[in-house]
Amino acid sequence: MGNRRFDFDALSFRIAMTGVALLALLFLAAPTVVVIWVSFTSGYSLKFPPPGYSLRWYVELWNAWQLQFALMNSLKVAAWATGLSILLGVAASLGIARSASLTARVLDSLFLSPLVLPALAFGLSSLMFFSLVGVPVSPLTLIIGHTVVSVPFVVRNTVASLAQMNPTLLEASASLGATRWFTFRRITLPLIRPGIMAGGFIAFMASFDNVPVSLFLRDAATDMLPIRMWQDLEGKLDVTVAALSGVLIVATIALMMVMERIAGLSKRLT
């Protein structure tokens, strides 16, 4: 009887947790499904369920020059921010990963601090800092701001990869007369490359989708895609924005699948 009671309790716990997980997944996935569903509407405004179905709004994306301009700006800023984040993040990770000193711990906390600060507070404080030093907002300040908030993702993933690397490999390379640069290029870099790629992917997505930093650090001529989509939805509920959202969702899923094949993204995030 005791074993049966134990089995029943375990089974009921699994059923309850599975139900909660499925319910949470439903709440998380439902908005995405609704956006994709509405993007195929034949109407002239966002309405759920759609009165009819058509691909007209996906065709309209070819003529939406404002969205295309904002998309190119977001891609350029995200590319620059990701490149700089990888350079700074990898260099920082090499310095703090295997060090137990107080300085290394302080630097580790400093590099991860943008993840702790509220995004709006960081954007506003960045604007105040650039104003204080006399630097006007421009694409340069935007790239700097995006780099700061993207570096922690590269640092976290690269440090995790370095922690899993066998230190005897570096010792063996040094004992055979290899220079530090040779050891890094032929041993360290190939072993931590999946972590760097995973961190770079997350940094790119964080920069591309960033609103608070872009809101404060962009100039009038630098239109960013998230802000443009937000303004179009707030002002006129443009269905083209739903079509673009569908394209971005599919592109993101495709990139995640590619990164899963190349770098094992899911393993790096657990």
Coordinates of C-alpha atoms in Angstrom, one line a residue:
M1 CA 0.0 0.0 0.0
G2 CA 2.8 2.3 0.8
N3 CA 4.5 1.9 -2.6
R4 CA 1.2 2.4 -4.3
R5 CA 0.6 5.6 -2.3
F6 CA 4.1 6.8 -3.3
D7 CA 3.5 6.0 -6.9
F8 CA 0.2 7.8 -7.0
D9 CA 1.7 10.9 -5.4
A10 CA 4.6 10.9 -7.8
L11 CA 2.2 10.5 -10.8
S12 CA -0.1 13.2 -9.6
F13 CA 2.8 15.5 -9.1
R14 CA 4.0 14.9 -12.6
I15 CA 0.6 15.4 -14.1
A16 CA 0.2 18.7 -12.2
M17 CA 3.6 20.0 -13.2
T18 CA 3.0 19.0 -16.8
G19 CA -0.3 20.8 -16.8
V20 CA 1.3 24.0 -15.3
A21 CA 4.1 23.8 -17.9
L22 CA 1.7 23.4 -20.8
L23 CA -0.4 26.3 -19.5
A24 CA 2.6 28.5 -19.2
L25 CA 3.7 27.5 -22.7
L26 CA 0.3 28.3 -24.0
F27 CA 0.4 31.8 -22.5
L28 CA 3.9 32.4 -23.9
A29 CA 3.2 31.1 -27.4
A30 CA -0.4 32.5 -27.8
P31 CA 0.6 36.1 -28.6
T32 CA 3.1 34.9 -31.2
V33 CA 0.5 32.7 -32.9
V34 CA -2.0 35.5 -32.8
V35 CA 0.4 38.0 -34.5
I36 CA 1.2 35.5 -37.3
W37 CA -2.4 34.7 -37.7
V38 CA -3.5 38.4 -38.0
S39 CA -0.6 39.1 -40.4
F40 CA -2.5 37.1 -43.1
T41 CA -5.6 39.3 -42.8
S42 CA -7.3 40.7 -45.9
G43 CA -8.6 43.7 -43.9
Y44 CA -7.1 47.1 -43.5
S45 CA -6.7 47.1 -39.7
L46 CA -5.6 44.7 -37.0
K47 CA -8.6 42.5 -36.0
F48 CA -8.8 39.1 -34.5
P49 CA -10.0 36.8 -35.9
P50 CA -9.3 38.2 -39.4
P51 CA -12.3 38.8 -41.7
G52 CA -10.4 37.1 -44.5
Y53 CA -7.0 35.9 -45.5
S54 CA -4.5 37.3 -47.9
L55 CA -0.7 37.7 -48.5
R56 CA -1.2 41.4 -49.5
W57 CA 0.5 42.8 -46.4
Y58 CA 3.6 40.7 -47.0
V59 CA 3.7 42.1 -50.5
E60 CA 3.3 45.6 -49.1
L61 CA 6.6 45.1 -47.1
W62 CA 8.4 45.7 -50.4
N63 CA 7.0 49.2 -50.6
A64 CA 7.3 50.0 -46.8
W65 CA 10.5 52.1 -47.2
Q66 CA 10.3 53.5 -43.7
L67 CA 10.4 50.0 -42.2
Q68 CA 13.1 49.0 -44.6
F69 CA 15.2 52.0 -43.6
A70 CA 14.7 51.3 -39.9
L71 CA 15.5 47.6 -40.5
M72 CA 18.8 48.4 -42.1
N73 CA 19.8 50.8 -39.3
S74 CA 18.9 48.1 -36.7
L75 CA 21.0 45.5 -38.6
K76 CA 24.0 47.8 -38.9
V77 CA 23.9 48.8 -35.2
A78 CA 23.4 45.2 -34.1
A79 CA 26.3 44.0 -36.3
W80 CA 28.7 46.6 -34.9
A81 CA 27.6 46.1 -31.3
T82 CA 27.9 42.3 -31.7
G83 CA 31.4 42.6 -33.2
L84 CA 32.6 44.9 -30.5
S85 CA 30.9 42.8 -27.8
I86 CA 32.7 39.7 -29.0
L87 CA 36.1 41.4 -29.0
L88 CA 35.6 43.0 -25.5
G89 CA 33.8 40.0 -24.1
V90 CA 36.3 37.4 -25.1
A91 CA 39.2 39.6 -23.9
A92 CA 37.5 40.1 -20.6
S93 CA 36.6 36.4 -20.2
L94 CA 40.2 35.4 -20.8
G95 CA 41.3 37.7 -18.0
I96 CA 38.7 36.8 -15.4
A97 CA 37.7 33.2 -16.1
R98 CA 40.5 31.4 -14.3
S99 CA 41.4 34.1 -11.8
A100 CA 40.2 33.9 -8.2
S101 CA 41.5 37.4 -7.3
L102 CA 39.2 40.1 -5.9
T103 CA 40.0 42.3 -9.0
A104 CA 38.7 39.5 -11.3
R105 CA 35.5 39.2 -9.3
V106 CA 34.9 42.9 -9.3
L107 CA 35.5 43.1 -13.1
D108 CA 33.1 40.1 -13.6
S109 CA 30.4 41.9 -11.6
L110 CA 31.1 45.1 -13.6
F111 CA 30.7 43.4 -17.0
L112 CA 27.5 41.8 -15.9
S113 CA 26.0 44.9 -14.2
P114 CA 24.1 46.1 -17.4
L115 CA 21.9 43.0 -16.9
V116 CA 21.0 44.1 -13.4
L117 CA 20.2 47.7 -14.1
P118 CA 16.7 48.6 -15.4
A119 CA 16.9 49.2 -19.1
L120 CA 15.2 52.6 -19.0
A121 CA 17.5 53.7 -16.2
F122 CA 20.5 52.7 -18.1
G123 CA 19.3 54.5 -21.3
L124 CA 18.6 57.7 -19.4
S125 CA 21.9 57.6 -17.5
S126 CA 23.8 57.0 -20.7
L127 CA 22.1 60.0 -22.3
M128 CA 23.0 62.1 -19.2
F129 CA 26.6 60.9 -19.3
F130 CA 27.1 61.7 -23.0
S131 CA 25.5 65.1 -22.5
L132 CA 27.8 65.8 -19.5
V133 CA 31.0 65.0 -21.6
G134 CA 29.7 67.0 -24.5
V135 CA 29.1 64.2 -27.0
P136 CA 25.9 64.6 -29.0
V137 CA 23.7 61.6 -29.7
S138 CA 24.5 59.9 -32.9
P139 CA 24.9 56.4 -34.4
L140 CA 28.2 56.2 -32.5
T141 CA 26.6 56.7 -29.1
L142 CA 23.9 54.2 -30.1
I143 CA 26.5 51.6 -31.0
I144 CA 28.4 52.3 -27.7
G145 CA 25.1 51.9 -25.7
H146 CA 24.2 48.7 -27.5
T147 CA 27.7 47.3 -27.0
V148 CA 27.5 47.9 -23.2
V149 CA 24.2 46.0 -22.9
S150 CA 25.4 43.2 -25.2
V151 CA 28.8 42.4 -23.7
P152 CA 27.4 40.5 -20.7
F153 CA 26.0 37.8 -22.9
V154 CA 29.3 37.2 -24.6
V155 CA 31.2 37.3 -21.2
R156 CA 28.8 34.8 -19.5
N157 CA 28.9 32.2 -22.3
T158 CA 32.6 32.5 -22.9
V159 CA 33.4 32.2 -19.2
A160 CA 31.3 29.1 -19.0
S161 CA 33.2 27.6 -22.0
L162 CA 36.6 28.5 -20.5
A163 CA 35.5 26.9 -17.2
Q164 CA 34.8 23.6 -19.0
M165 CA 38.2 23.6 -20.7
N166 CA 40.9 21.3 -19.4
P167 CA 43.8 23.5 -18.2
T168 CA 46.3 20.7 -18.8
L169 CA 45.9 21.4 -22.5
L170 CA 47.4 24.9 -22.0
E171 CA 50.1 23.5 -19.9
A172 CA 51.0 20.9 -22.5
S173 CA 51.1 23.5 -25.2
A174 CA 53.4 25.8 -23.1
S175 CA 55.7 22.9 -22.3
L176 CA 56.1 22.2 -26.0
G177 CA 57.3 25.7 -26.6
A178 CA 54.2 27.3 -28.1
T179 CA 53.6 31.0 -27.6
R180 CA 50.5 32.3 -25.9
W181 CA 49.1 33.5 -29.2
F182 CA 49.7 30.2 -30.9
T183 CA 48.0 28.4 -27.9
F184 CA 45.0 30.7 -28.0
R185 CA 44.6 30.4 -31.8
R186 CA 45.1 26.6 -32.0
I187 CA 43.7 25.3 -28.7
T188 CA 41.7 27.8 -26.7
L189 CA 39.7 29.5 -29.5
P190 CA 38.5 26.2 -31.1
L191 CA 37.3 24.9 -27.8
I192 CA 35.5 28.1 -26.7
R193 CA 34.2 28.9 -30.2
P194 CA 30.7 27.5 -29.5
G195 CA 30.3 29.6 -26.4
I196 CA 31.5 32.7 -28.3
M197 CA 29.0 32.0 -31.1
A198 CA 26.2 31.5 -28.7
G199 CA 27.0 34.7 -26.8
G200 CA 27.3 36.6 -30.1
F201 CA 23.9 35.4 -31.3
I202 CA 22.2 36.4 -28.0
A203 CA 24.1 39.7 -28.1
F204 CA 22.9 40.4 -31.7
M205 CA 19.3 39.6 -30.8
A206 CA 19.5 41.8 -27.6
S207 CA 20.8 44.7 -29.6
F208 CA 18.4 44.3 -32.6
D209 CA 15.4 44.2 -30.3
N210 CA 16.6 46.9 -27.8
V211 CA 14.2 49.8 -27.3
P212 CA 15.2 51.7 -24.1
V213 CA 18.8 52.4 -25.2
S214 CA 17.8 53.2 -28.8
L215 CA 15.1 55.5 -27.5
F216 CA 17.6 57.7 -25.6
L217 CA 20.8 57.5 -27.7
R218 CA 19.6 57.7 -31.3
D219 CA 19.4 61.0 -33.2
A220 CA 16.5 62.2 -35.3
A221 CA 18.0 60.7 -38.5
T222 CA 18.6 57.2 -37.0
D223 CA 15.3 55.4 -37.1
M224 CA 15.4 52.0 -35.4
L225 CA 13.1 49.2 -36.3
P226 CA 11.6 48.4 -32.8
I227 CA 10.8 52.0 -32.3
R228 CA 9.4 52.5 -35.8
M229 CA 7.1 49.4 -35.3
W230 CA 6.0 50.7 -31.9
Q231 CA 5.1 54.1 -33.4
D232 CA 3.2 52.6 -36.3
L233 CA 1.2 50.4 -34.0
E234 CA 0.5 53.2 -31.6
G235 CA -0.6 55.7 -34.3
K236 CA -2.5 53.7 -36.9
L237 CA -2.4 49.9 -36.1
D238 CA -0.6 49.3 -39.4
V239 CA -1.1 45.7 -40.6
T240 CA 2.3 45.8 -42.3
V241 CA 3.9 45.7 -38.9
A242 CA 2.2 42.4 -38.2
A243 CA 3.5 41.0 -41.5
L244 CA 7.0 42.2 -40.6
S245 CA 6.6 40.7 -37.2
G246 CA 5.8 37.4 -38.8
V247 CA 8.9 37.6 -41.0
L248 CA 11.1 38.4 -37.9
I249 CA 9.6 35.5 -35.9
V250 CA 10.3 33.0 -38.7
A251 CA 13.8 34.5 -39.3
T252 CA 14.6 34.2 -35.5
I253 CA 13.4 30.6 -35.3
A254 CA 15.5 29.8 -38.4
L255 CA 18.6 31.4 -36.9
M256 CA 18.0 29.6 -33.6
M257 CA 17.9 26.3 -35.4
V258 CA 21.1 27.1 -37.3
M259 CA 22.8 28.1 -34.0
E260 CA 21.6 24.9 -32.4
R261 CA 23.2 22.9 -35.1
I262 CA 26.5 24.9 -35.0
A263 CA 27.0 25.8 -31.4
G264 CA 24.4 23.8 -29.4
L265 CA 22.5 26.9 -28.3
S266 CA 20.2 25.1 -25.9
K267 CA 23.1 23.6 -24.0
R268 CA 24.7 27.0 -23.6
L269 CA 21.6 28.5 -22.2
T270 CA 21.1 25.8 -19.5

